[in-house]
Amino acid sequence: MDLSVGDVFKLLNDNGLPRSEAFLLKHTRTSVQSLTKSKEVFDKAVSVLKTGDLNARHRQWNCFRANKAGNILASRASSSDFFIHAPLTHSYHPKGGRRPSTLDLVLSNNFVDMSSLTVVNDLSSDHLPVRFDVFQRVLNEKIDLTSPLVTNLESPEAIDRCIAMFTSFIIEAESTAVPTAPVRSYKEAEFAKSTRRLVQLRNTRRRQWFRTRDPLLADIVEALNVRIRNECTIARNQHFSSSIRHLENGAKDLWRISKALRNSVKYTPPLKNGDSLVAAPSEKANLLADSFANAHRNTLPSEPSVIAQVEESVAHITATDSTTAAAPVVRPKELQRIIQSLKPKKAPGLDKVGNIVLKRLPRKGIVVLTKIVIACLALSYFPSSWKHAIVR
């Protein structure tokens, strides 16, 4: 998606984002300085997108040196809740043997799902254009509300086909417009042998306390936990100090560390699976699920009376004609209000569509989902693809 001056101001509203705002920044030092005083713009609970040639150079976005505007912008971003998006390659290639720079930037308050910025090298100008995609626009281009797959939902098979098409569109739009973060490798935490022996002793005393419920053992376990926490804190502080001392000039690890220190969300550390470490959220969830499944595996025989009662209930529901004469009325606003109440950090199911993606559906997506819900209620049909879930 190539952005012109007119497209920038209509970009977000044209693609289904409610009450979105877009700004085009002039490439002057005054605009960057005024940005440091416009905190209320990025603090709004709407999608804010600022893009343009800021003439701001900084090593954080792949420039060889920093100027005053770049220092102002980097300092403002490190102490505020807006993010700087820059292409991986230089967008400005001056003549005369001067070093190239990255001057075209996109600033957002992280409410905009956008792809990574790419530089278009098809032009002969020394200042190359930059392009990116927005999730809502990509999905809107794929959805056709006049398609028979959307309008003719008169059978369960038609509903399943519409759901499959809609799910594939969402996944394709997400893969196109939402950038993926590379998975960083983790090193196993190194603790002293004395700390490991304390952990082993704590585990032994805790098992004894579980069996005997002796109050003296409970006090011993709590005292060992305090010592283990203190020694782990000392080891982490020493590791952090060593990492800071060994940082190289121009390394991006400093920005990652500073962002992690300012972030109030605490993430769980990697889990150990045998001789390897598991760091990805999906892998950690699968490891915990397998551990809970093995610990709570039910080996008791089933009750015949319960099985008979369930089979009788299923047979009664199957034999009952529950079709209605008129389809119930479901409005898109009502469905959108329900979607906005979902927890955004819940893990996705087998279709790989998470709640955070559903919350960012454009108007066309809400309309398609409303048609599917109305058809399901009219036919008393629950889609088979929605019956399967991953229980963690």
C-alpha atoms as a printed R data frame, in Angstrom:
    type eleno elety resid chain resno       x       y      z
1   ATOM     1    CA   MET     A     1   0.000   0.000  0.000
2   ATOM     2    CA   ASP     A     2   1.674   3.209 -1.179
3   ATOM     3    CA   LEU     A     3   0.780   6.203  0.971
4   ATOM     4    CA   SER     A     4   0.130   9.577 -0.583
5   ATOM     5    CA   VAL     A     5  -0.714  12.757  1.307
6   ATOM     6    CA   GLY     A     6  -4.444  12.237  0.799
7   ATOM     7    CA   ASP     A     7  -4.338   8.534  1.630
8   ATOM     8    CA   VAL     A     8  -2.670   9.095  4.997
9   ATOM     9    CA   PHE     A     9  -5.529  11.185  6.360
10  ATOM    10    CA   LYS     A    10  -8.166   8.639  5.298
11  ATOM    11    CA   LEU     A    11  -6.186   5.444  5.797
12  ATOM    12    CA   LEU     A    12  -7.505   4.175  9.108
13  ATOM    13    CA   ASN     A    13 -11.131   5.313  8.867
14  ATOM    14    CA   ASP     A    14 -11.489   3.824  5.393
15  ATOM    15    CA   ASN     A    15 -10.400   0.439  6.696
16  ATOM    16    CA   GLY     A    16 -12.766  -0.114  9.558
17  ATOM    17    CA   LEU     A    17 -10.856   1.250 12.527
18  ATOM    18    CA   PRO     A    18 -13.299   3.215 14.724
19  ATOM    19    CA   ARG     A    19 -12.391   6.827 15.491
20  ATOM    20    CA   SER     A    20  -8.914   6.498 14.056
21  ATOM    21    CA   GLU     A    21  -6.635   9.436 13.487
22  ATOM    22    CA   ALA     A    22  -3.790   9.852 10.996
23  ATOM    23    CA   PHE     A    23  -1.223  12.604 10.718
24  ATOM    24    CA   LEU     A    24   1.402  13.512  8.146
25  ATOM    25    CA   LEU     A    25   4.507  15.057  9.666
26  ATOM    26    CA   LYS     A    26   6.625  17.627  7.869
27  ATOM    27    CA   HIS     A    27  10.329  16.890  7.611
28  ATOM    28    CA   THR     A    28  11.452  19.838  9.731
29  ATOM    29    CA   ARG     A    29  13.132  20.042 13.100
30  ATOM    30    CA   THR     A    30  10.204  22.051 14.453
31  ATOM    31    CA   SER     A    31   7.762  19.189 13.847
32  ATOM    32    CA   VAL     A    32   9.891  16.763 15.858
33  ATOM    33    CA   GLN     A    33  10.278  19.251 18.713
34  ATOM    34    CA   SER     A    34   6.533  19.848 18.767
35  ATOM    35    CA   LEU     A    35   6.068  16.104 18.912
36  ATOM    36    CA   THR     A    36   7.708  16.062 22.341
37  ATOM    37    CA   LYS     A    37   4.881  18.291 23.594
38  ATOM    38    CA   SER     A    38   1.997  16.348 21.978
39  ATOM    39    CA   LYS     A    39   1.690  13.610 24.584
40  ATOM    40    CA   GLU     A    40  -2.101  13.825 24.547
41  ATOM    41    CA   VAL     A    41  -2.160  12.734 20.886
42  ATOM    42    CA   PHE     A    42  -0.614   9.318 21.527
43  ATOM    43    CA   ASP     A    43  -2.410   8.828 24.842
44  ATOM    44    CA   LYS     A    44  -5.785   8.701 23.083
45  ATOM    45    CA   ALA     A    45  -7.635   5.375 23.112
46  ATOM    46    CA   VAL     A    46  -7.809   5.388 19.325
47  ATOM    47    CA   SER     A    47  -5.542   4.239 16.531
48  ATOM    48    CA   VAL     A    48  -2.972   6.960 15.896
49  ATOM    49    CA   LEU     A    49  -0.615   6.785 12.930
50  ATOM    50    CA   LYS     A    50   1.986   9.433 12.116
51  ATOM    51    CA   THR     A    51   4.109   8.995  9.013
52  ATOM    52    CA   GLY     A    52   6.436  11.076  6.897
53  ATOM    53    CA   ASP     A    53   9.970  12.263  6.307
54  ATOM    54    CA   LEU     A    54  11.043  13.562  9.720
55  ATOM    55    CA   ASN     A    55  14.692  14.241  8.808
56  ATOM    56    CA   ALA     A    56  15.496  12.565 12.143
57  ATOM    57    CA   ARG     A    57  18.611  10.407 12.181
58  ATOM    58    CA   HIS     A    58  19.465   7.976 14.938
59  ATOM    59    CA   ARG     A    59  21.347   4.694 15.270
60  ATOM    60    CA   GLN     A    60  18.207   3.090 16.669
61  ATOM    61    CA   TRP     A    61  16.684   3.069 13.161
62  ATOM    62    CA   ASN     A    62  19.773   2.122 11.182
63  ATOM    63    CA   CYS     A    63  21.454   5.507 10.644
64  ATOM    64    CA   PHE     A    64  25.220   5.962 10.806
65  ATOM    65    CA   ARG     A    65  24.967   8.999 13.069
66  ATOM    66    CA   ALA     A    66  22.348  10.898 15.042
67  ATOM    67    CA   ASN     A    67  21.219  14.501 14.667
68  ATOM    68    CA   LYS     A    68  19.326  16.721 17.082
69  ATOM    69    CA   ALA     A    69  15.893  15.769 15.747
70  ATOM    70    CA   GLY     A    70  16.755  12.071 16.025
71  ATOM    71    CA   ASN     A    71  17.923  12.438 19.613
72  ATOM    72    CA   ILE     A    72  14.716  14.275 20.503
73  ATOM    73    CA   LEU     A    73  12.559  11.592 18.900
74  ATOM    74    CA   ALA     A    74  14.459   8.677 20.473
75  ATOM    75    CA   SER     A    75  14.341  10.318 23.904
76  ATOM    76    CA   ARG     A    76  10.614  10.985 23.557
77  ATOM    77    CA   ALA     A    77   9.904   7.387 22.514
78  ATOM    78    CA   SER     A    78  11.908   5.913 25.409
79  ATOM    79    CA   SER     A    79   9.782   7.784 27.961
80  ATOM    80    CA   SER     A    80   6.355   7.511 26.311
81  ATOM    81    CA   ASP     A    81   3.912   4.981 24.938
82  ATOM    82    CA   PHE     A    82   4.434   5.440 21.215
83  ATOM    83    CA   PHE     A    83   6.560   3.277 18.945
84  ATOM    84    CA   ILE     A    84   8.892   4.052 16.051
85  ATOM    85    CA   HIS     A    85   8.627   1.855 12.953
86  ATOM    86    CA   ALA     A    86  11.448   2.067 10.413
87  ATOM    87    CA   PRO     A    87  12.454   0.020  7.342
88  ATOM    88    CA   LEU     A    88  15.393  -2.347  7.622
89  ATOM    89    CA   THR     A    89  17.123  -0.763  4.609
90  ATOM    90    CA   HIS     A    90  17.938   2.894  3.960
91  ATOM    91    CA   SER     A    91  15.347   5.030  2.195
92  ATOM    92    CA   TYR     A    92  17.572   8.041  1.402
93  ATOM    93    CA   HIS     A    93  20.665   7.615 -0.810
94  ATOM    94    CA   PRO     A    94  22.261  11.048 -1.332
95  ATOM    95    CA   LYS     A    95  24.576  11.804 -4.179
96  ATOM    96    CA   GLY     A    96  28.207  12.792 -3.852
97  ATOM    97    CA   GLY     A    97  29.382   9.761 -1.882
98  ATOM    98    CA   ARG     A    98  27.560  10.676  1.333
99  ATOM    99    CA   ARG     A    99  26.291   7.929  3.577
100 ATOM   100    CA   PRO     A   100  22.672   6.754  3.155
101 ATOM   101    CA   SER     A   101  20.131   7.290  5.931
102 ATOM   102    CA   THR     A   102  16.661   6.237  7.045
103 ATOM   103    CA   LEU     A   103  14.506   9.349  7.195
104 ATOM   104    CA   ASP     A   104  10.989   7.981  6.537
105 ATOM   105    CA   LEU     A   105   9.425   6.752  9.764
106 ATOM   106    CA   VAL     A   106   6.011   5.697 11.062
107 ATOM   107    CA   LEU     A   107   4.978   6.517 14.626
108 ATOM   108    CA   SER     A   108   2.051   4.709 16.249
109 ATOM   109    CA   ASN     A   109   0.603   4.115 19.706
110 ATOM   110    CA   ASN     A   110   0.657   0.341 19.084
111 ATOM   111    CA   PHE     A   111  -3.098   0.192 18.401
112 ATOM   112    CA   VAL     A   112  -2.418  -0.185 14.666
113 ATOM   113    CA   ASP     A   113  -1.656  -3.650 13.314
114 ATOM   114    CA   MET     A   114   0.765  -2.927 10.507
115 ATOM   115    CA   SER     A   115   3.393  -4.872  8.642
116 ATOM   116    CA   SER     A   116   7.089  -4.155  8.557
117 ATOM   117    CA   LEU     A   117   8.138  -1.211  6.453
118 ATOM   118    CA   THR     A   118   9.806  -2.026  3.118
119 ATOM   119    CA   VAL     A   119  11.653   0.307  0.768
120 ATOM   120    CA   VAL     A   120  10.564   0.308 -2.911
121 ATOM   121    CA   ASN     A   121  13.655   0.329 -5.133
122 ATOM   122    CA   ASP     A   122  11.822   0.666 -8.445
123 ATOM   123    CA   LEU     A   123  12.346   4.448 -8.754
124 ATOM   124    CA   SER     A   124  15.482   6.325 -9.807
125 ATOM   125    CA   SER     A   125  15.097   9.049 -7.155
126 ATOM   126    CA   ASP     A   126  17.610   9.380 -4.323
127 ATOM   127    CA   HIS     A   127  14.668   9.392 -1.851
128 ATOM   128    CA   LEU     A   128  12.866   6.063 -2.176
129 ATOM   129    CA   PRO     A   129   9.220   5.509 -1.149
130 ATOM   130    CA   VAL     A   130   8.279   3.295  1.782
131 ATOM   131    CA   ARG     A   131   5.263   1.009  1.869
132 ATOM   132    CA   PHE     A   132   3.437  -1.099  4.461
133 ATOM   133    CA   ASP     A   133   0.117  -2.859  4.938
134 ATOM   134    CA   VAL     A   134  -2.603  -2.459  7.561
135 ATOM   135    CA   PHE     A   135  -4.525  -5.527  8.737
136 ATOM   136    CA   GLN     A   136  -7.994  -4.024  8.272
137 ATOM   137    CA   ARG     A   137  -7.329  -2.906  4.703
138 ATOM   138    CA   VAL     A   138  -5.924  -6.280  3.640
139 ATOM   139    CA   LEU     A   139  -8.961  -8.083  5.071
140 ATOM   140    CA   ASN     A   140 -11.418  -5.629  3.487
141 ATOM   141    CA   GLU     A   141  -9.899  -6.255  0.066
142 ATOM   142    CA   LYS     A   142 -10.468 -10.004  0.429
143 ATOM   143    CA   ILE     A   143 -14.084  -9.916  1.699
144 ATOM   144    CA   ASP     A   144 -16.919  -9.655 -0.843
145 ATOM   145    CA   LEU     A   145 -20.305  -9.229  0.843
146 ATOM   146    CA   THR     A   146 -22.118 -10.040 -2.417
147 ATOM   147    CA   SER     A   147 -20.426 -13.422 -2.806
148 ATOM   148    CA   PRO     A   148 -22.769 -16.471 -2.778
149 ATOM   149    CA   LEU     A   149 -20.602 -17.955 -0.022
150 ATOM   150    CA   VAL     A   150 -21.747 -15.111  2.240
151 ATOM   151    CA   THR     A   151 -25.324 -14.533  1.087
152 ATOM   152    CA   ASN     A   152 -26.539 -18.148  0.656
153 ATOM   153    CA   LEU     A   153 -26.223 -19.650  4.125
154 ATOM   154    CA   GLU     A   154 -29.203 -22.005  3.954
155 ATOM   155    CA   SER     A   155 -27.561 -25.284  4.967
156 ATOM   156    CA   PRO     A   156 -24.954 -26.479  7.470
157 ATOM   157    CA   GLU     A   157 -22.566 -27.232  4.616
158 ATOM   158    CA   ALA     A   158 -22.834 -23.653  3.342
159 ATOM   159    CA   ILE     A   159 -22.136 -22.334  6.844
160 ATOM   160    CA   ASP     A   160 -19.026 -24.505  7.124
161 ATOM   161    CA   ARG     A   161 -17.772 -23.287  3.744
162 ATOM   162    CA   CYS     A   162 -18.309 -19.636  4.739
163 ATOM   163    CA   ILE     A   163 -16.491 -20.151  8.042
164 ATOM   164    CA   ALA     A   164 -13.558 -21.835  6.271
165 ATOM   165    CA   MET     A   165 -13.330 -18.970  3.764
166 ATOM   166    CA   PHE     A   166 -13.595 -16.288  6.471
167 ATOM   167    CA   THR     A   167 -10.967 -17.999  8.641
168 ATOM   168    CA   SER     A   168  -8.533 -18.296  5.745
169 ATOM   169    CA   PHE     A   169  -8.989 -14.598  4.929
170 ATOM   170    CA   ILE     A   170  -8.224 -13.595  8.515
171 ATOM   171    CA   ILE     A   171  -5.097 -15.773  8.667
172 ATOM   172    CA   GLU     A   172  -3.834 -14.476  5.312
173 ATOM   173    CA   ALA     A   173  -4.426 -10.850  6.323
174 ATOM   174    CA   GLU     A   174  -2.696 -11.391  9.649
175 ATOM   175    CA   SER     A   175   0.331 -13.041  8.049
176 ATOM   176    CA   THR     A   176   0.556 -10.199  5.495
177 ATOM   177    CA   ALA     A   177   0.058  -7.176  7.710
178 ATOM   178    CA   VAL     A   178   1.219  -8.187 11.199
179 ATOM   179    CA   PRO     A   179   5.010  -8.540 11.567
180 ATOM   180    CA   THR     A   180   6.424 -11.551 13.343
181 ATOM   181    CA   ALA     A   181   9.045 -11.113 16.028
182 ATOM   182    CA   PRO     A   182  12.105 -13.387 15.804
183 ATOM   183    CA   VAL     A   183  12.466 -15.914 18.604
184 ATOM   184    CA   ARG     A   184  15.511 -15.165 20.700
185 ATOM   185    CA   SER     A   185  17.608 -17.996 22.044
186 ATOM   186    CA   TYR     A   186  17.829 -18.379 25.806
187 ATOM   187    CA   LYS     A   187  20.721 -19.611 27.864
188 ATOM   188    CA   GLU     A   188  20.114 -21.784 30.870
189 ATOM   189    CA   ALA     A   189  20.393 -19.838 34.093
190 ATOM   190    CA   GLU     A   190  23.594 -20.623 35.946
191 ATOM   191    CA   PHE     A   191  23.318 -20.902 39.704
192 ATOM   192    CA   ALA     A   192  25.896 -21.885 42.258
193 ATOM   193    CA   LYS     A   193  26.115 -25.464 43.434
194 ATOM   194    CA   SER     A   194  25.175 -24.345 46.928
195 ATOM   195    CA   THR     A   195  21.900 -22.919 45.570
196 ATOM   196    CA   ARG     A   196  21.129 -26.165 43.746
197 ATOM   197    CA   ARG     A   197  21.754 -28.136 46.927
198 ATOM   198    CA   LEU     A   198  19.373 -25.817 48.780
199 ATOM   199    CA   VAL     A   199  16.699 -26.480 46.147
200 ATOM   200    CA   GLN     A   200  17.154 -30.237 46.507
201 ATOM   201    CA   LEU     A   201  16.975 -29.989 50.308
202 ATOM   202    CA   ARG     A   202  13.872 -27.780 50.081
203 ATOM   203    CA   ASN     A   203  12.130 -30.297 47.805
204 ATOM   204    CA   THR     A   204  12.966 -33.159 50.176
205 ATOM   205    CA   ARG     A   205  11.650 -31.311 53.236
206 ATOM   206    CA   ARG     A   206   8.538 -30.248 51.342
207 ATOM   207    CA   ARG     A   207   7.710 -33.841 50.395
208 ATOM   208    CA   GLN     A   208   8.160 -34.832 54.033
209 ATOM   209    CA   TRP     A   209   5.825 -32.021 55.093
210 ATOM   210    CA   PHE     A   210   3.184 -33.149 52.560
211 ATOM   211    CA   ARG     A   211   3.226 -36.622 54.104
212 ATOM   212    CA   THR     A   212   3.393 -35.690 57.791
213 ATOM   213    CA   ARG     A   213   2.024 -32.098 58.005
214 ATOM   214    CA   ASP     A   214   4.575 -31.388 60.720
215 ATOM   215    CA   PRO     A   215   4.599 -27.617 61.523
216 ATOM   216    CA   LEU     A   216   8.357 -27.737 62.124
217 ATOM   217    CA   LEU     A   217   8.922 -28.971 58.564
218 ATOM   218    CA   ALA     A   218   6.716 -26.172 57.232
219 ATOM   219    CA   ASP     A   219   8.920 -23.583 58.957
220 ATOM   220    CA   ILE     A   220  12.036 -25.245 57.532
221 ATOM   221    CA   VAL     A   221  10.598 -25.152 54.000
222 ATOM   222    CA   GLU     A   222   9.704 -21.460 54.314
223 ATOM   223    CA   ALA     A   223  13.190 -20.599 55.626
224 ATOM   224    CA   LEU     A   224  14.787 -22.484 52.719
225 ATOM   225    CA   ASN     A   225  12.541 -20.639 50.241
226 ATOM   226    CA   VAL     A   226  13.738 -17.291 51.613
227 ATOM   227    CA   ARG     A   227  17.398 -18.305 51.243
228 ATOM   228    CA   ILE     A   228  16.818 -19.609 47.704
229 ATOM   229    CA   ARG     A   229  15.062 -16.406 46.626
230 ATOM   230    CA   ASN     A   230  17.865 -14.253 48.011
231 ATOM   231    CA   GLU     A   231  20.596 -16.264 46.281
232 ATOM   232    CA   CYS     A   232  18.664 -16.280 42.996
233 ATOM   233    CA   THR     A   233  18.271 -12.497 43.208
234 ATOM   234    CA   ILE     A   234  22.027 -12.087 43.730
235 ATOM   235    CA   ALA     A   235  22.763 -14.375 40.754
236 ATOM   236    CA   ARG     A   236  20.346 -12.467 38.481
237 ATOM   237    CA   ASN     A   237  21.830  -9.110 39.483
238 ATOM   238    CA   GLN     A   238  25.338 -10.362 38.765
239 ATOM   239    CA   HIS     A   239  24.234 -11.691 35.372
240 ATOM   240    CA   PHE     A   240  22.532  -8.375 34.525
241 ATOM   241    CA   SER     A   241  25.627  -6.377 35.518
242 ATOM   242    CA   SER     A   242  27.821  -8.631 33.395
243 ATOM   243    CA   SER     A   243  25.490  -8.231 30.404
244 ATOM   244    CA   ILE     A   244  25.572  -4.434 30.683
245 ATOM   245    CA   ARG     A   245  29.378  -4.340 30.953
246 ATOM   246    CA   HIS     A   246  29.832  -6.504 27.843
247 ATOM   247    CA   LEU     A   247  27.466  -4.549 25.560
248 ATOM   248    CA   GLU     A   248  29.093  -3.508 22.297
249 ATOM   249    CA   ASN     A   249  28.772  -0.079 20.698
250 ATOM   250    CA   GLY     A   250  25.684   0.149 18.512
251 ATOM   251    CA   ALA     A   251  24.143  -3.049 19.904
252 ATOM   252    CA   LYS     A   252  20.336  -3.149 19.912
253 ATOM   253    CA   ASP     A   253  20.278  -5.132 23.140
254 ATOM   254    CA   LEU     A   254  20.405  -1.886 25.116
255 ATOM   255    CA   TRP     A   255  17.084  -0.731 23.634
256 ATOM   256    CA   ARG     A   256  15.519  -4.139 24.295
257 ATOM   257    CA   ILE     A   257  16.704  -4.109 27.919
258 ATOM   258    CA   SER     A   258  15.471  -0.559 28.530
259 ATOM   259    CA   LYS     A   259  12.068  -1.406 27.050
260 ATOM   260    CA   ALA     A   260  11.814  -4.509 29.233
261 ATOM   261    CA   LEU     A   261  12.646  -2.487 32.348
262 ATOM   262    CA   ARG     A   262   9.924   0.065 31.539
263 ATOM   263    CA   ASN     A   263   7.336  -2.596 30.749
264 ATOM   264    CA   SER     A   264   4.998  -3.310 33.639
265 ATOM   265    CA   VAL     A   265   3.919  -6.697 32.214
266 ATOM   266    CA   LYS     A   266   5.913  -9.528 33.707
267 ATOM   267    CA   TYR     A   267   6.544 -12.575 31.546
268 ATOM   268    CA   THR     A   268   7.177 -16.093 32.764
269 ATOM   269    CA   PRO     A   269  10.751 -17.356 32.411
270 ATOM   270    CA   PRO     A   270  11.654 -20.267 30.099
271 ATOM   271    CA   LEU     A   271  10.696 -23.744 31.259
272 ATOM   272    CA   LYS     A   272  13.050 -26.696 31.325
273 ATOM   273    CA   ASN     A   273  12.021 -29.799 29.378
274 ATOM   274    CA   GLY     A   274  14.628 -32.472 29.953
275 ATOM   275    CA   ASP     A   275  17.947 -31.053 28.749
276 ATOM   276    CA   SER     A   276  16.424 -28.204 26.701
277 ATOM   277    CA   LEU     A   277  14.705 -24.900 27.464
278 ATOM   278    CA   VAL     A   278  11.251 -23.945 26.175
279 ATOM   279    CA   ALA     A   279  10.751 -20.191 25.610
280 ATOM   280    CA   ALA     A   280   7.891 -19.777 23.106
281 ATOM   281    CA   PRO     A   281   4.448 -19.222 24.726
282 ATOM   282    CA   SER     A   282   2.782 -21.986 22.673
283 ATOM   283    CA   GLU     A   283   5.522 -24.489 23.559
284 ATOM   284    CA   LYS     A   284   5.314 -23.593 27.256
285 ATOM   285    CA   ALA     A   285   1.521 -23.999 27.172
286 ATOM   286    CA   ASN     A   286   1.816 -27.431 25.517
287 ATOM   287    CA   LEU     A   287   4.443 -28.506 28.047
288 ATOM   288    CA   LEU     A   288   2.242 -27.446 30.987
289 ATOM   289    CA   ALA     A   289  -0.796 -29.105 29.407
290 ATOM   290    CA   ASP     A   290   1.064 -32.408 29.009
291 ATOM   291    CA   SER     A   291   2.303 -32.196 32.586
292 ATOM   292    CA   PHE     A   292  -1.193 -31.539 33.967
293 ATOM   293    CA   ALA     A   293  -2.693 -34.289 31.786
294 ATOM   294    CA   ASN     A   294  -0.203 -36.849 33.059
295 ATOM   295    CA   ALA     A   295  -0.695 -35.760 36.672
296 ATOM   296    CA   HIS     A   296  -4.504 -35.854 36.520
297 ATOM   297    CA   ARG     A   297  -5.070 -38.814 34.236
298 ATOM   298    CA   ASN     A   298  -8.299 -40.555 35.251
299 ATOM   299    CA   THR     A   299  -7.791 -44.315 35.526
300 ATOM   300    CA   LEU     A   300 -11.049 -45.040 37.382
301 ATOM   301    CA   PRO     A   301 -13.794 -46.968 35.565
302 ATOM   302    CA   SER     A   302 -16.778 -44.954 34.305
303 ATOM   303    CA   GLU     A   303 -20.163 -45.136 35.985
304 ATOM   304    CA   PRO     A   304 -22.698 -47.046 33.815
305 ATOM   305    CA   SER     A   305 -25.567 -44.924 35.146
306 ATOM   306    CA   VAL     A   306 -23.846 -41.679 34.067
307 ATOM   307    CA   ILE     A   307 -23.134 -43.051 30.576
308 ATOM   308    CA   ALA     A   308 -26.760 -44.124 30.182
309 ATOM   309    CA   GLN     A   309 -28.036 -40.710 31.287
310 ATOM   310    CA   VAL     A   310 -25.782 -38.886 28.806
311 ATOM   311    CA   GLU     A   311 -26.817 -41.152 25.922
312 ATOM   312    CA   GLU     A   312 -30.493 -40.641 26.767
313 ATOM   313    CA   SER     A   313 -30.054 -36.849 26.786
314 ATOM   314    CA   VAL     A   314 -28.253 -36.884 23.433
315 ATOM   315    CA   ALA     A   315 -30.959 -39.049 21.863
316 ATOM   316    CA   HIS     A   316 -33.683 -36.716 23.160
317 ATOM   317    CA   ILE     A   317 -31.951 -33.614 21.774
318 ATOM   318    CA   THR     A   318 -31.379 -35.302 18.401
319 ATOM   319    CA   ALA     A   319 -35.026 -36.336 18.082
320 ATOM   320    CA   THR     A   320 -36.371 -32.883 19.009
321 ATOM   321    CA   ASP     A   321 -37.229 -30.539 16.125
322 ATOM   322    CA   SER     A   322 -35.787 -27.207 17.293
323 ATOM   323    CA   THR     A   323 -35.986 -25.251 14.040
324 ATOM   324    CA   THR     A   324 -37.624 -21.853 14.298
325 ATOM   325    CA   ALA     A   325 -39.969 -20.201 11.840
326 ATOM   326    CA   ALA     A   326 -38.057 -16.918 11.724
327 ATOM   327    CA   ALA     A   327 -34.371 -16.274 12.222
328 ATOM   328    CA   PRO     A   328 -33.538 -14.306 15.363
329 ATOM   329    CA   VAL     A   329 -32.295 -10.780 14.904
330 ATOM   330    CA   VAL     A   330 -28.602 -10.254 15.678
331 ATOM   331    CA   ARG     A   331 -27.177  -6.828 14.993
332 ATOM   332    CA   PRO     A   332 -23.519  -6.196 14.077
333 ATOM   333    CA   LYS     A   333 -23.177  -3.658 16.901
334 ATOM   334    CA   GLU     A   334 -24.362  -6.245 19.421
335 ATOM   335    CA   LEU     A   335 -21.857  -8.804 18.135
336 ATOM   336    CA   GLN     A   336 -19.068  -6.234 18.108
337 ATOM   337    CA   ARG     A   337 -19.833  -5.316 21.731
338 ATOM   338    CA   ILE     A   338 -19.507  -8.985 22.708
339 ATOM   339    CA   ILE     A   339 -16.202  -9.317 20.817
340 ATOM   340    CA   GLN     A   340 -14.772  -6.234 22.522
341 ATOM   341    CA   SER     A   341 -15.484  -7.826 25.913
342 ATOM   342    CA   LEU     A   342 -13.266 -10.841 25.117
343 ATOM   343    CA   LYS     A   343  -9.911 -11.177 26.831
344 ATOM   344    CA   PRO     A   344  -7.253 -10.271 24.253
345 ATOM   345    CA   LYS     A   345  -4.488 -12.504 25.627
346 ATOM   346    CA   LYS     A   346  -6.400 -15.780 25.482
347 ATOM   347    CA   ALA     A   347  -4.659 -18.463 23.423
348 ATOM   348    CA   PRO     A   348  -6.199 -19.190 19.984
349 ATOM   349    CA   GLY     A   349  -7.823 -22.497 19.104
350 ATOM   350    CA   LEU     A   350  -7.188 -24.888 16.239
351 ATOM   351    CA   ASP     A   351  -8.067 -22.227 13.659
352 ATOM   352    CA   LYS     A   352  -5.195 -20.003 14.958
353 ATOM   353    CA   VAL     A   353  -7.505 -16.951 15.176
354 ATOM   354    CA   GLY     A   354  -6.977 -15.196 18.508
355 ATOM   355    CA   ASN     A   355  -9.217 -12.778 20.337
356 ATOM   356    CA   ILE     A   356  -6.778  -9.944 19.678
357 ATOM   357    CA   VAL     A   357  -7.410 -10.443 15.933
358 ATOM   358    CA   LEU     A   358 -11.204 -10.602 16.357
359 ATOM   359    CA   LYS     A   359 -11.112  -7.309 18.256
360 ATOM   360    CA   ARG     A   360  -9.532  -5.663 15.190
361 ATOM   361    CA   LEU     A   361 -11.983  -6.950 12.593
362 ATOM   362    CA   PRO     A   362 -13.179  -4.243 10.168
363 ATOM   363    CA   ARG     A   363 -16.856  -3.544  9.533
364 ATOM   364    CA   LYS     A   364 -17.022  -6.061  6.690
365 ATOM   365    CA   GLY     A   365 -15.679  -8.784  8.959
366 ATOM   366    CA   ILE     A   366 -18.261  -8.018 11.641
367 ATOM   367    CA   VAL     A   367 -21.039  -8.192  9.019
368 ATOM   368    CA   VAL     A   368 -19.857 -11.592  7.739
369 ATOM   369    CA   LEU     A   369 -19.613 -12.969 11.279
370 ATOM   370    CA   THR     A   370 -23.121 -11.643 12.031
371 ATOM   371    CA   LYS     A   371 -24.536 -13.444  9.000
372 ATOM   372    CA   ILE     A   372 -22.903 -16.680 10.145
373 ATOM   373    CA   VAL     A   373 -24.359 -16.350 13.653
374 ATOM   374    CA   ILE     A   374 -27.860 -15.624 12.329
375 ATOM   375    CA   ALA     A   375 -27.721 -18.650 10.010
376 ATOM   376    CA   CYS     A   376 -26.518 -20.904 12.842
377 ATOM   377    CA   LEU     A   377 -29.378 -19.794 15.103
378 ATOM   378    CA   ALA     A   378 -31.948 -20.169 12.326
379 ATOM   379    CA   LEU     A   379 -30.857 -23.725 11.489
380 ATOM   380    CA   SER     A   380 -30.080 -24.709 15.123
381 ATOM   381    CA   TYR     A   381 -26.645 -25.689 13.930
382 ATOM   382    CA   PHE     A   382 -23.339 -25.373 15.728
383 ATOM   383    CA   PRO     A   383 -20.417 -25.427 13.244
384 ATOM   384    CA   SER     A   384 -18.231 -28.487 13.541
385 ATOM   385    CA   SER     A   385 -15.051 -26.409 13.243
386 ATOM   386    CA   TRP     A   386 -16.062 -24.494 16.391
387 ATOM   387    CA   LYS     A   387 -16.671 -27.639 18.448
388 ATOM   388    CA   HIS     A   388 -12.966 -28.447 18.763
389 ATOM   389    CA   ALA     A   389 -10.777 -26.592 21.215
390 ATOM   390    CA   ILE     A   390  -7.344 -26.865 22.766
391 ATOM   391    CA   VAL     A   391  -7.752 -27.130 26.543
392 ATOM   392    CA   ARG     A   392  -4.621 -25.914 28.355
